[in-house]
């Protein structure tokens, strides 16, 4: 029988023997050949190989990689912000990929640089992915003026949101001036995308007069533009009816702080129809909100939101991970359940304990 000591030595050796290209330290050594400044220089030149690598750093759970990513981002910050960030949402099958490919190709035909990122709530809820599984945006992915980043994965949507937000900044530093962030209408993902974009676009399909059913009020409120997709051939009549129904519904919402009146437009993403009008609407929105300063104000508000959001998440995490708090929580819960103390009093006790400990 092996002695315990031998087993632990063996385990250490296994670590050393790991296949070199799987060994994270080894990978880092290779990347160490490139300093943070080299990354910065290459990304500013628009080098997407370096951009991808830097995004991988940002997404990494490995502390060394992550910190390198943060250093790169820090240095690139002065070069960020010069883009229009467009959020695109809609149910699976509505035509998001097709639409983004069409809009992306339209933009690049005018020499714009387009980056496409995605927040996929399904990857954090289940193992599957609604957005990532299919072959997507074939033309755009081969377009030299476009950059498509596969969906960031992660356990918590909040974490994925941070990674996406930081990826947006890196893409901007690399010269991408049209950033499209895609998401599926599930859970909180739309709110997250809305909180990191300038313009929010909702894709819909025409139904048999039931357009407004099942649509979350919050999403309607967020939308700067609703696009009825697949508006072609036999579908055109239904699409026009849907357009009217949405336009009427939008009238019932209070005016937007942006001063912008949300529009409802028709498109056939598959046939590149209506894309020019959509692009013009985005331009009009940008011009209006830059003129009335809402554009800037909204971005500042978003920065503020992420600032507080990050602090709150971190505070919560640290609080609940504290071993003493964990122990006390358990005790207090038992007291609550046996009606010896109220939930509010228990919470008070715990919070007071935590803060007096910190002094
Ligand atoms: P996503 O799940 O929202 O990303 O939707 P996809 O872009 O993958 O599109 C779903 C299906 O609808 C695909 O078969 C597309 O070819 C099709 N589709 C997308 N846009 C249009 C359109 O404008 N007209 C028609 N007829 N089909 C479309």
mmCIF file of C-alpha atoms and ligand atoms in Angstrom:
data_model
loop_
_atom_site.group_PDB
_atom_site.id
_atom_site.type_symbol
_atom_site.label_atom_id
_atom_site.label_comp_id
_atom_site.label_asym_id
_atom_site.label_seq_id
_atom_site.Cartn_x
_atom_site.Cartn_y
_atom_site.Cartn_z
ATOM 1 C CA UNK A 1 0.000 0.000 0.000
ATOM 2 C CA UNK A 2 1.236 3.447 -0.846
ATOM 3 C CA UNK A 3 1.973 5.834 1.953
ATOM 4 C CA UNK A 4 -0.032 9.035 1.997
ATOM 5 C CA UNK A 5 3.140 11.048 1.511
ATOM 6 C CA UNK A 6 3.866 9.250 -1.747
ATOM 7 C CA UNK A 7 0.393 9.940 -3.034
ATOM 8 C CA UNK A 8 0.691 13.662 -2.519
ATOM 9 C CA UNK A 9 4.109 13.663 -4.184
ATOM 10 C CA UNK A 10 2.643 11.761 -7.079
ATOM 11 C CA UNK A 11 -0.128 14.290 -7.458
ATOM 12 C CA UNK A 12 2.330 17.125 -7.650
ATOM 13 C CA UNK A 13 4.321 15.293 -10.259
ATOM 14 C CA UNK A 14 1.197 14.787 -12.332
ATOM 15 C CA UNK A 15 0.802 18.524 -12.408
ATOM 16 C CA UNK A 16 4.300 18.989 -13.775
ATOM 17 C CA UNK A 17 3.812 16.267 -16.321
ATOM 18 C CA UNK A 18 0.670 17.795 -17.713
ATOM 19 C CA UNK A 19 0.621 18.151 -21.461
ATOM 20 C CA UNK A 20 2.548 21.345 -22.084
ATOM 21 C CA UNK A 21 -0.052 23.044 -24.254
ATOM 22 C CA UNK A 22 -2.674 22.441 -21.614
ATOM 23 C CA UNK A 23 -0.563 23.872 -18.864
ATOM 24 C CA UNK A 24 -1.756 27.379 -18.132
ATOM 25 C CA UNK A 25 1.587 28.548 -16.817
ATOM 26 C CA UNK A 26 3.184 27.422 -20.056
ATOM 27 C CA UNK A 27 0.637 29.311 -22.135
ATOM 28 C CA UNK A 28 1.265 32.380 -20.067
ATOM 29 C CA UNK A 29 4.996 32.071 -20.662
ATOM 30 C CA UNK A 30 4.335 32.074 -24.374
ATOM 31 C CA UNK A 31 2.130 35.119 -24.086
ATOM 32 C CA UNK A 32 4.584 36.692 -21.749
ATOM 33 C CA UNK A 33 6.699 37.214 -24.845
ATOM 34 C CA UNK A 34 4.262 40.023 -25.518
ATOM 35 C CA UNK A 35 4.245 42.778 -22.986
ATOM 36 C CA UNK A 36 1.128 44.705 -22.020
ATOM 37 C CA UNK A 37 2.463 47.587 -24.122
ATOM 38 C CA UNK A 38 2.824 45.328 -27.143
ATOM 39 C CA UNK A 39 -0.762 44.202 -26.719
ATOM 40 C CA UNK A 40 -1.856 47.820 -26.486
ATOM 41 C CA UNK A 41 0.096 48.794 -29.588
ATOM 42 C CA UNK A 42 -1.223 45.886 -31.658
ATOM 43 C CA UNK A 43 -4.831 46.344 -30.567
ATOM 44 C CA UNK A 44 -4.672 50.038 -31.416
ATOM 45 C CA UNK A 45 -3.510 48.994 -34.889
ATOM 46 C CA UNK A 46 -6.650 46.845 -35.158
ATOM 47 C CA UNK A 47 -4.852 43.506 -34.843
ATOM 48 C CA UNK A 48 -7.688 41.063 -34.097
ATOM 49 C CA UNK A 49 -5.393 38.218 -33.058
ATOM 50 C CA UNK A 50 -4.201 40.347 -30.157
ATOM 51 C CA UNK A 51 -7.720 41.609 -29.578
ATOM 52 C CA UNK A 52 -9.015 38.036 -29.255
ATOM 53 C CA UNK A 53 -6.207 37.127 -26.900
ATOM 54 C CA UNK A 54 -6.895 40.167 -24.736
ATOM 55 C CA UNK A 55 -10.590 39.301 -24.587
ATOM 56 C CA UNK A 56 -9.616 35.784 -23.534
ATOM 57 C CA UNK A 57 -7.612 37.343 -20.712
ATOM 58 C CA UNK A 58 -10.613 39.439 -19.676
ATOM 59 C CA UNK A 59 -12.808 36.340 -19.704
ATOM 60 C CA UNK A 60 -10.346 34.187 -17.840
ATOM 61 C CA UNK A 61 -10.922 32.931 -14.335
ATOM 62 C CA UNK A 62 -7.189 32.532 -13.938
ATOM 63 C CA UNK A 63 -5.902 35.383 -11.803
ATOM 64 C CA UNK A 64 -2.704 35.984 -13.788
ATOM 65 C CA UNK A 65 -4.491 36.144 -17.124
ATOM 66 C CA UNK A 66 -7.286 38.224 -15.717
ATOM 67 C CA UNK A 67 -4.904 40.786 -14.296
ATOM 68 C CA UNK A 68 -3.013 41.013 -17.553
ATOM 69 C CA UNK A 69 -6.339 41.648 -19.290
ATOM 70 C CA UNK A 70 -7.149 44.400 -16.818
ATOM 71 C CA UNK A 71 -3.772 46.059 -17.358
ATOM 72 C CA UNK A 72 -4.292 46.058 -21.109
ATOM 73 C CA UNK A 73 -7.803 47.453 -20.706
ATOM 74 C CA UNK A 74 -6.595 50.157 -18.352
ATOM 75 C CA UNK A 75 -4.076 51.407 -20.893
ATOM 76 C CA UNK A 76 -6.609 51.290 -23.699
ATOM 77 C CA UNK A 77 -9.350 53.174 -21.850
ATOM 78 C CA UNK A 78 -8.461 56.574 -23.336
ATOM 79 C CA UNK A 79 -9.078 55.069 -26.786
ATOM 80 C CA UNK A 80 -12.529 53.688 -26.051
ATOM 81 C CA UNK A 81 -16.034 55.051 -26.401
ATOM 82 C CA UNK A 82 -15.989 56.111 -30.041
ATOM 83 C CA UNK A 83 -18.650 53.764 -31.325
ATOM 84 C CA UNK A 84 -22.349 53.287 -31.405
ATOM 85 C CA UNK A 85 -23.316 50.317 -29.258
ATOM 86 C CA UNK A 86 -26.409 48.589 -30.559
ATOM 87 C CA UNK A 87 -28.337 45.973 -28.592
ATOM 88 C CA UNK A 88 -30.360 43.434 -30.567
ATOM 89 C CA UNK A 89 -32.867 41.134 -28.935
ATOM 90 C CA UNK A 90 -35.679 38.800 -29.924
ATOM 91 C CA UNK A 91 -36.883 35.251 -29.437
ATOM 92 C CA UNK A 92 -34.966 32.340 -30.990
ATOM 93 C CA UNK A 93 -35.835 32.000 -34.667
ATOM 94 C CA UNK A 94 -36.910 35.623 -35.165
ATOM 95 C CA UNK A 95 -33.818 36.160 -37.313
ATOM 96 C CA UNK A 96 -31.242 37.833 -35.073
ATOM 97 C CA UNK A 97 -28.180 36.242 -36.694
ATOM 98 C CA UNK A 98 -29.541 36.839 -40.173
ATOM 99 C CA UNK A 99 -30.371 40.441 -39.312
ATOM 100 C CA UNK A 100 -26.999 41.152 -37.703
ATOM 101 C CA UNK A 101 -25.230 39.652 -40.690
ATOM 102 C CA UNK A 102 -27.287 41.828 -43.019
ATOM 103 C CA UNK A 103 -26.806 45.026 -40.997
ATOM 104 C CA UNK A 104 -23.130 44.201 -40.496
ATOM 105 C CA UNK A 105 -22.563 43.700 -44.232
ATOM 106 C CA UNK A 106 -24.415 46.952 -44.897
ATOM 107 C CA UNK A 107 -22.194 48.840 -42.476
ATOM 108 C CA UNK A 108 -18.949 47.377 -43.777
ATOM 109 C CA UNK A 109 -19.962 48.280 -47.343
ATOM 110 C CA UNK A 110 -19.547 51.892 -46.168
ATOM 111 C CA UNK A 111 -16.181 51.111 -44.615
ATOM 112 C CA UNK A 112 -17.407 50.869 -41.028
ATOM 113 C CA UNK A 113 -15.808 48.336 -38.728
ATOM 114 C CA UNK A 114 -18.321 46.040 -37.045
ATOM 115 C CA UNK A 115 -17.867 43.940 -33.917
ATOM 116 C CA UNK A 116 -20.507 41.450 -32.808
ATOM 117 C CA UNK A 117 -20.688 40.210 -29.237
ATOM 118 C CA UNK A 118 -23.370 38.190 -27.496
ATOM 119 C CA UNK A 119 -24.821 37.596 -24.078
ATOM 120 C CA UNK A 120 -26.339 34.174 -23.951
ATOM 121 C CA UNK A 121 -28.363 33.595 -20.799
ATOM 122 C CA UNK A 122 -28.911 29.950 -21.729
ATOM 123 C CA UNK A 123 -25.232 29.161 -21.282
ATOM 124 C CA UNK A 124 -25.389 30.229 -17.654
ATOM 125 C CA UNK A 125 -28.705 28.544 -16.953
ATOM 126 C CA UNK A 126 -28.190 25.245 -18.735
ATOM 127 C CA UNK A 127 -25.186 23.781 -20.473
ATOM 128 C CA UNK A 128 -26.718 24.332 -23.885
ATOM 129 C CA UNK A 129 -26.573 27.562 -25.776
ATOM 130 C CA UNK A 130 -29.392 29.130 -27.726
ATOM 131 C CA UNK A 131 -27.175 31.571 -29.525
ATOM 132 C CA UNK A 132 -23.993 29.682 -30.109
ATOM 133 C CA UNK A 133 -24.896 26.288 -31.451
ATOM 134 C CA UNK A 134 -25.541 27.020 -35.086
ATOM 135 C CA UNK A 135 -23.343 28.194 -37.874
ATOM 136 C CA UNK A 136 -23.920 31.860 -37.694
ATOM 137 C CA UNK A 137 -23.196 34.887 -39.811
ATOM 138 C CA UNK A 138 -21.140 33.072 -42.412
ATOM 139 C CA UNK A 139 -20.484 36.066 -44.651
ATOM 140 C CA UNK A 140 -19.817 38.487 -41.850
ATOM 141 C CA UNK A 141 -17.401 36.113 -40.142
ATOM 142 C CA UNK A 142 -15.257 36.153 -43.299
ATOM 143 C CA UNK A 143 -15.517 39.906 -43.723
ATOM 144 C CA UNK A 144 -12.172 41.610 -42.975
ATOM 145 C CA UNK A 145 -13.964 44.647 -41.529
ATOM 146 C CA UNK A 146 -15.955 42.538 -39.071
ATOM 147 C CA UNK A 147 -15.085 40.791 -35.854
ATOM 148 C CA UNK A 148 -17.393 38.220 -34.309
ATOM 149 C CA UNK A 149 -16.686 37.053 -30.820
ATOM 150 C CA UNK A 150 -18.185 33.751 -29.719
ATOM 151 C CA UNK A 151 -20.415 33.985 -26.681
ATOM 152 C CA UNK A 152 -18.683 34.430 -23.365
ATOM 153 C CA UNK A 153 -19.518 31.666 -20.976
ATOM 154 C CA UNK A 154 -19.807 31.888 -17.242
ATOM 155 C CA UNK A 155 -21.787 30.752 -14.290
ATOM 156 C CA UNK A 156 -23.389 34.045 -13.418
ATOM 157 C CA UNK A 157 -25.028 36.390 -15.863
ATOM 158 C CA UNK A 158 -23.538 39.330 -13.967
ATOM 159 C CA UNK A 159 -20.040 37.994 -14.595
ATOM 160 C CA UNK A 160 -20.773 37.452 -18.269
ATOM 161 C CA UNK A 161 -22.092 41.001 -18.485
ATOM 162 C CA UNK A 162 -18.885 42.423 -17.085
ATOM 163 C CA UNK A 163 -16.815 40.419 -19.555
ATOM 164 C CA UNK A 164 -18.985 41.589 -22.433
ATOM 165 C CA UNK A 165 -18.813 45.197 -21.337
ATOM 166 C CA UNK A 166 -15.049 45.082 -21.106
ATOM 167 C CA UNK A 167 -14.871 43.318 -24.475
ATOM 168 C CA UNK A 168 -16.847 46.209 -25.967
ATOM 169 C CA UNK A 169 -14.182 48.614 -24.731
ATOM 170 C CA UNK A 170 -11.372 46.508 -26.207
ATOM 171 C CA UNK A 171 -13.185 46.326 -29.556
ATOM 172 C CA UNK A 172 -13.591 50.095 -29.573
ATOM 173 C CA UNK A 173 -9.891 50.549 -28.918
ATOM 174 C CA UNK A 174 -9.255 48.279 -31.913
ATOM 175 C CA UNK A 175 -11.200 50.718 -34.073
ATOM 176 C CA UNK A 176 -14.585 49.015 -34.294
ATOM 177 C CA UNK A 177 -17.134 51.810 -34.542
ATOM 178 C CA UNK A 178 -20.319 49.744 -34.773
ATOM 179 C CA UNK A 179 -20.678 47.338 -31.878
ATOM 180 C CA UNK A 180 -23.623 44.982 -31.940
ATOM 181 C CA UNK A 181 -24.539 43.048 -28.811
ATOM 182 C CA UNK A 182 -27.025 40.273 -29.276
ATOM 183 C CA UNK A 183 -29.157 38.533 -26.705
ATOM 184 C CA UNK A 184 -32.140 36.249 -26.427
ATOM 185 C CA UNK A 185 -35.193 37.477 -24.567
ATOM 186 C CA UNK A 186 -34.726 35.356 -21.495
ATOM 187 C CA UNK A 187 -34.545 36.440 -17.862
ATOM 188 C CA UNK A 188 -32.400 39.443 -17.117
ATOM 189 C CA UNK A 189 -30.305 39.354 -20.253
ATOM 190 C CA UNK A 190 -32.163 42.161 -22.018
ATOM 191 C CA UNK A 191 -31.799 44.482 -19.072
ATOM 192 C CA UNK A 192 -28.093 43.723 -19.042
ATOM 193 C CA UNK A 193 -27.675 44.418 -22.731
ATOM 194 C CA UNK A 194 -29.769 47.564 -22.395
ATOM 195 C CA UNK A 195 -27.468 48.741 -19.629
ATOM 196 C CA UNK A 196 -24.444 48.598 -21.917
ATOM 197 C CA UNK A 197 -25.796 49.853 -25.233
ATOM 198 C CA UNK A 198 -26.755 53.222 -26.715
ATOM 199 C CA UNK A 199 -29.546 51.937 -28.896
ATOM 200 C CA UNK A 200 -31.873 49.019 -28.255
ATOM 201 C CA UNK A 201 -33.509 47.149 -31.096
ATOM 202 C CA UNK A 202 -36.233 44.553 -30.697
ATOM 203 C CA UNK A 203 -36.890 42.057 -33.477
ATOM 204 C CA UNK A 204 -40.418 40.662 -33.811
ATOM 205 C CA UNK A 205 -42.406 38.519 -36.168
ATOM 206 C CA UNK A 206 -45.878 39.279 -37.426
ATOM 207 C CA UNK A 207 -48.497 37.023 -35.888
ATOM 208 C CA UNK A 208 -52.185 36.664 -36.511
ATOM 209 C CA UNK A 209 -53.156 39.859 -34.729
ATOM 210 C CA UNK A 210 -51.709 38.743 -31.406
ATOM 211 C CA UNK A 211 -48.510 40.765 -31.700
ATOM 212 C CA UNK A 212 -48.818 42.350 -28.319
ATOM 213 C CA UNK A 213 -49.584 39.203 -26.418
ATOM 214 C CA UNK A 214 -46.814 37.716 -24.398
ATOM 215 C CA UNK A 215 -44.502 40.650 -24.938
ATOM 216 C CA UNK A 216 -42.928 41.893 -21.761
ATOM 217 C CA UNK A 217 -43.872 45.485 -21.076
ATOM 218 C CA UNK A 218 -40.343 46.226 -19.916
ATOM 219 C CA UNK A 219 -38.895 45.262 -23.272
ATOM 220 C CA UNK A 220 -41.291 47.516 -25.152
ATOM 221 C CA UNK A 221 -40.254 50.334 -22.867
ATOM 222 C CA UNK A 222 -36.579 49.716 -23.512
ATOM 223 C CA UNK A 223 -36.875 49.513 -27.294
ATOM 224 C CA UNK A 224 -35.759 52.455 -29.410
ATOM 225 C CA UNK A 225 -36.749 50.551 -32.506
ATOM 226 C CA UNK A 226 -39.004 47.571 -33.154
ATOM 227 C CA UNK A 227 -38.301 45.716 -36.384
ATOM 228 C CA UNK A 228 -40.876 43.311 -37.782
ATOM 229 C CA UNK A 229 -38.694 40.784 -39.572
ATOM 230 C CA UNK A 230 -39.571 38.371 -42.394
ATOM 231 C CA UNK A 231 -41.788 41.099 -43.859
ATOM 232 C CA UNK A 232 -41.869 39.748 -47.388
ATOM 233 C CA UNK A 233 -44.079 37.961 -49.906
ATOM 234 C CA UNK A 234 -47.245 36.535 -48.309
ATOM 235 C CA UNK A 235 -46.217 37.874 -44.937
ATOM 236 C CA UNK A 236 -46.159 41.524 -45.901
ATOM 237 C CA UNK A 237 -49.806 42.237 -45.056
ATOM 238 C CA UNK A 238 -49.563 40.675 -41.594
ATOM 239 C CA UNK A 239 -46.292 42.545 -41.056
ATOM 240 C CA UNK A 240 -47.938 45.886 -41.840
ATOM 241 C CA UNK A 241 -50.768 45.108 -39.403
ATOM 242 C CA UNK A 242 -48.217 44.232 -36.736
ATOM 243 C CA UNK A 243 -46.388 47.478 -37.443
ATOM 244 C CA UNK A 244 -49.608 49.438 -36.828
ATOM 245 C CA UNK A 245 -50.395 47.487 -33.650
ATOM 246 C CA UNK A 246 -46.952 48.187 -32.198
ATOM 247 C CA UNK A 247 -47.025 51.836 -33.231
ATOM 248 C CA UNK A 248 -50.355 52.261 -31.457
ATOM 249 C CA UNK A 249 -49.099 50.451 -28.366
ATOM 250 C CA UNK A 250 -45.997 52.626 -28.216
ATOM 251 C CA UNK A 251 -48.171 55.738 -28.065
ATOM 252 C CA UNK A 252 -49.359 54.672 -24.643
ATOM 253 C CA UNK A 253 -45.889 54.804 -23.168
ATOM 254 C CA UNK A 254 -44.651 58.034 -21.618
ATOM 255 C CA UNK A 255 -42.231 60.086 -23.756
ATOM 256 C CA UNK A 256 -38.650 58.896 -23.518
ATOM 257 C CA UNK A 257 -36.036 60.901 -21.686
ATOM 258 C CA UNK A 258 -33.931 60.666 -24.834
ATOM 259 C CA UNK A 259 -36.424 62.834 -26.692
ATOM 260 C CA UNK A 260 -36.621 60.058 -29.266
ATOM 261 C CA UNK A 261 -39.910 58.604 -30.436
ATOM 262 C CA UNK A 262 -39.446 54.843 -30.900
ATOM 263 C CA UNK A 263 -40.140 53.619 -34.423
ATOM 264 C CA UNK A 264 -41.559 50.419 -35.850
ATOM 265 C CA UNK A 265 -39.993 49.356 -39.155
ATOM 266 C CA UNK A 266 -40.313 46.370 -41.460
ATOM 267 C CA UNK A 267 -37.450 44.217 -42.707
ATOM 268 C CA UNK A 268 -36.587 41.071 -44.500
ATOM 269 C CA UNK A 269 -33.167 40.313 -43.111
ATOM 270 C CA UNK A 270 -32.783 37.316 -45.411
ATOM 271 C CA UNK A 271 -33.318 39.492 -48.488
ATOM 272 C CA UNK A 272 -31.528 42.591 -47.163
ATOM 273 C CA UNK A 273 -34.731 44.605 -47.369
ATOM 274 C CA UNK A 274 -35.300 47.509 -44.989
ATOM 275 C CA UNK A 275 -31.769 47.498 -43.631
ATOM 276 C CA UNK A 276 -30.990 50.965 -45.024
ATOM 277 C CA UNK A 277 -34.001 52.477 -43.224
ATOM 278 C CA UNK A 278 -32.994 50.790 -39.987
ATOM 279 C CA UNK A 279 -29.466 52.116 -40.317
ATOM 280 C CA UNK A 280 -30.870 55.615 -40.962
ATOM 281 C CA UNK A 281 -33.075 55.369 -37.852
ATOM 282 C CA UNK A 282 -30.017 54.482 -35.753
ATOM 283 C CA UNK A 283 -28.150 57.439 -37.274
ATOM 284 C CA UNK A 284 -31.068 59.771 -36.562
ATOM 285 C CA UNK A 285 -31.215 58.582 -32.968
ATOM 286 C CA UNK A 286 -27.471 59.107 -32.552
ATOM 287 C CA UNK A 287 -27.597 62.593 -34.052
ATOM 288 C CA UNK A 288 -30.547 63.613 -31.883
ATOM 289 C CA UNK A 289 -29.181 62.260 -28.604
ATOM 290 C CA UNK A 290 -25.702 63.651 -29.227
ATOM 291 C CA UNK A 291 -27.241 67.042 -29.861
ATOM 292 C CA UNK A 292 -29.401 66.997 -26.734
ATOM 293 C CA UNK A 293 -26.591 65.389 -24.656
ATOM 294 C CA UNK A 294 -28.646 62.328 -23.765
ATOM 295 C CA UNK A 295 -26.087 60.067 -25.472
ATOM 296 C CA UNK A 296 -23.380 61.150 -23.082
ATOM 297 C CA UNK A 297 -25.684 61.243 -20.098
ATOM 298 C CA UNK A 298 -26.860 57.682 -20.711
ATOM 299 C CA UNK A 299 -23.303 56.379 -20.954
ATOM 300 C CA UNK A 300 -22.409 58.101 -17.691
ATOM 301 C CA UNK A 301 -25.485 56.610 -16.057
ATOM 302 C CA UNK A 302 -24.415 53.192 -17.306
ATOM 303 C CA UNK A 303 -20.924 53.669 -15.848
ATOM 304 C CA UNK A 304 -22.517 54.620 -12.554
ATOM 305 C CA UNK A 305 -24.791 51.598 -12.696
ATOM 306 C CA UNK A 306 -21.876 49.214 -13.245
ATOM 307 C CA UNK A 307 -19.851 50.906 -10.545
ATOM 308 C CA UNK A 308 -22.552 50.338 -7.922
ATOM 309 C CA UNK A 309 -23.527 46.966 -9.316
ATOM 310 C CA UNK A 310 -19.955 45.684 -8.999
ATOM 311 C CA UNK A 311 -19.621 46.987 -5.462
ATOM 312 C CA UNK A 312 -22.934 45.486 -4.396
ATOM 313 C CA UNK A 313 -22.103 42.095 -5.878
ATOM 314 C CA UNK A 314 -18.683 42.038 -4.294
ATOM 315 C CA UNK A 315 -19.993 43.123 -0.889
ATOM 316 C CA UNK A 316 -22.652 40.446 -0.953
ATOM 317 C CA UNK A 317 -20.198 37.788 -2.025
ATOM 318 C CA UNK A 318 -17.695 38.653 0.686
ATOM 319 C CA UNK A 319 -20.379 38.926 3.328
ATOM 320 C CA UNK A 320 -21.895 35.518 2.700
ATOM 321 C CA UNK A 321 -18.537 33.824 2.214
ATOM 322 C CA UNK A 322 -17.289 34.929 5.623
ATOM 323 C CA UNK A 323 -17.134 31.744 7.791
ATOM 324 C CA UNK A 324 -18.389 33.516 10.915
ATOM 325 C CA UNK A 325 -21.343 34.999 9.027
ATOM 326 C CA UNK A 326 -22.115 31.590 7.555
ATOM 327 C CA UNK A 327 -22.241 30.073 11.030
ATOM 328 C CA UNK A 328 -24.340 32.875 12.485
ATOM 329 C CA UNK A 329 -26.701 32.811 9.491
ATOM 330 C CA UNK A 330 -27.454 29.184 10.128
ATOM 331 C CA UNK A 331 -28.102 29.793 13.821
ATOM 332 C CA UNK A 332 -30.309 32.802 13.160
ATOM 333 C CA UNK A 333 -32.313 30.943 10.533
ATOM 334 C CA UNK A 334 -33.089 28.245 13.055
ATOM 335 C CA UNK A 335 -34.278 30.899 15.495
ATOM 336 C CA UNK A 336 -36.448 32.476 12.800
ATOM 337 C CA UNK A 337 -38.002 29.133 11.892
ATOM 338 C CA UNK A 338 -38.818 28.375 15.521
ATOM 339 C CA UNK A 339 -40.446 31.811 15.886
ATOM 340 C CA UNK A 340 -38.006 33.015 18.484
ATOM 341 C CA UNK A 341 -36.947 35.987 16.422
ATOM 342 C CA UNK A 342 -38.308 37.851 13.416
ATOM 343 C CA UNK A 343 -36.538 37.770 10.065
ATOM 344 C CA UNK A 344 -35.936 41.526 10.291
ATOM 345 C CA UNK A 345 -34.440 41.399 13.754
ATOM 346 C CA UNK A 346 -32.228 38.488 12.737
ATOM 347 C CA UNK A 347 -30.979 40.406 9.707
ATOM 348 C CA UNK A 348 -30.256 43.407 11.926
ATOM 349 C CA UNK A 349 -28.257 41.284 14.352
ATOM 350 C CA UNK A 350 -26.206 39.768 11.573
ATOM 351 C CA UNK A 351 -25.473 43.091 9.899
ATOM 352 C CA UNK A 352 -24.483 44.714 13.187
ATOM 353 C CA UNK A 353 -22.200 41.797 13.894
ATOM 354 C CA UNK A 354 -20.567 42.081 10.471
ATOM 355 C CA UNK A 355 -19.957 45.801 10.705
ATOM 356 C CA UNK A 356 -18.732 45.796 14.292
ATOM 357 C CA UNK A 357 -16.265 43.058 13.283
ATOM 358 C CA UNK A 358 -14.847 45.272 10.592
ATOM 359 C CA UNK A 359 -13.908 48.100 12.922
HETATM 360 P P1 LIG B 1 -32.124 33.732 -34.474
HETATM 361 O O1 LIG B 1 -32.366 32.456 -33.736
HETATM 362 O O2 LIG B 1 -32.995 34.818 -33.946
HETATM 363 O O3 LIG B 1 -30.676 34.130 -34.539
HETATM 364 O O4 LIG B 1 -32.631 33.495 -35.980
HETATM 365 P P2 LIG B 1 -31.817 33.120 -37.305
HETATM 366 O O5 LIG B 1 -31.130 34.319 -37.860
HETATM 367 O O6 LIG B 1 -30.986 31.915 -37.068
HETATM 368 O O7 LIG B 1 -33.029 32.790 -38.282
HETATM 369 C C1 LIG B 1 -33.928 31.742 -38.041
HETATM 370 C C2 LIG B 1 -34.478 31.258 -39.376
HETATM 371 O O8 LIG B 1 -35.251 32.287 -39.985
HETATM 372 C C3 LIG B 1 -33.390 30.884 -40.361
HETATM 373 O O9 LIG B 1 -33.804 29.767 -41.085
HETATM 374 C C4 LIG B 1 -33.305 32.105 -41.265
HETATM 375 O O10 LIG B 1 -32.862 31.793 -42.562
HETATM 376 C C5 LIG B 1 -34.736 32.575 -41.262
HETATM 377 N N1 LIG B 1 -34.866 34.018 -41.524
HETATM 378 C C6 LIG B 1 -34.198 35.015 -40.915
HETATM 379 N N2 LIG B 1 -34.574 36.213 -41.416
HETATM 380 C C7 LIG B 1 -35.496 35.949 -42.368
HETATM 381 C C8 LIG B 1 -36.262 36.775 -43.255
HETATM 382 O O11 LIG B 1 -36.171 37.995 -43.271
HETATM 383 N N3 LIG B 1 -37.134 36.114 -44.083
HETATM 384 C C9 LIG B 1 -37.273 34.775 -44.083
HETATM 385 N N4 LIG B 1 -38.141 34.233 -44.919
HETATM 386 N N5 LIG B 1 -36.567 33.973 -43.282
HETATM 387 C C10 LIG B 1 -35.685 34.551 -42.424
#
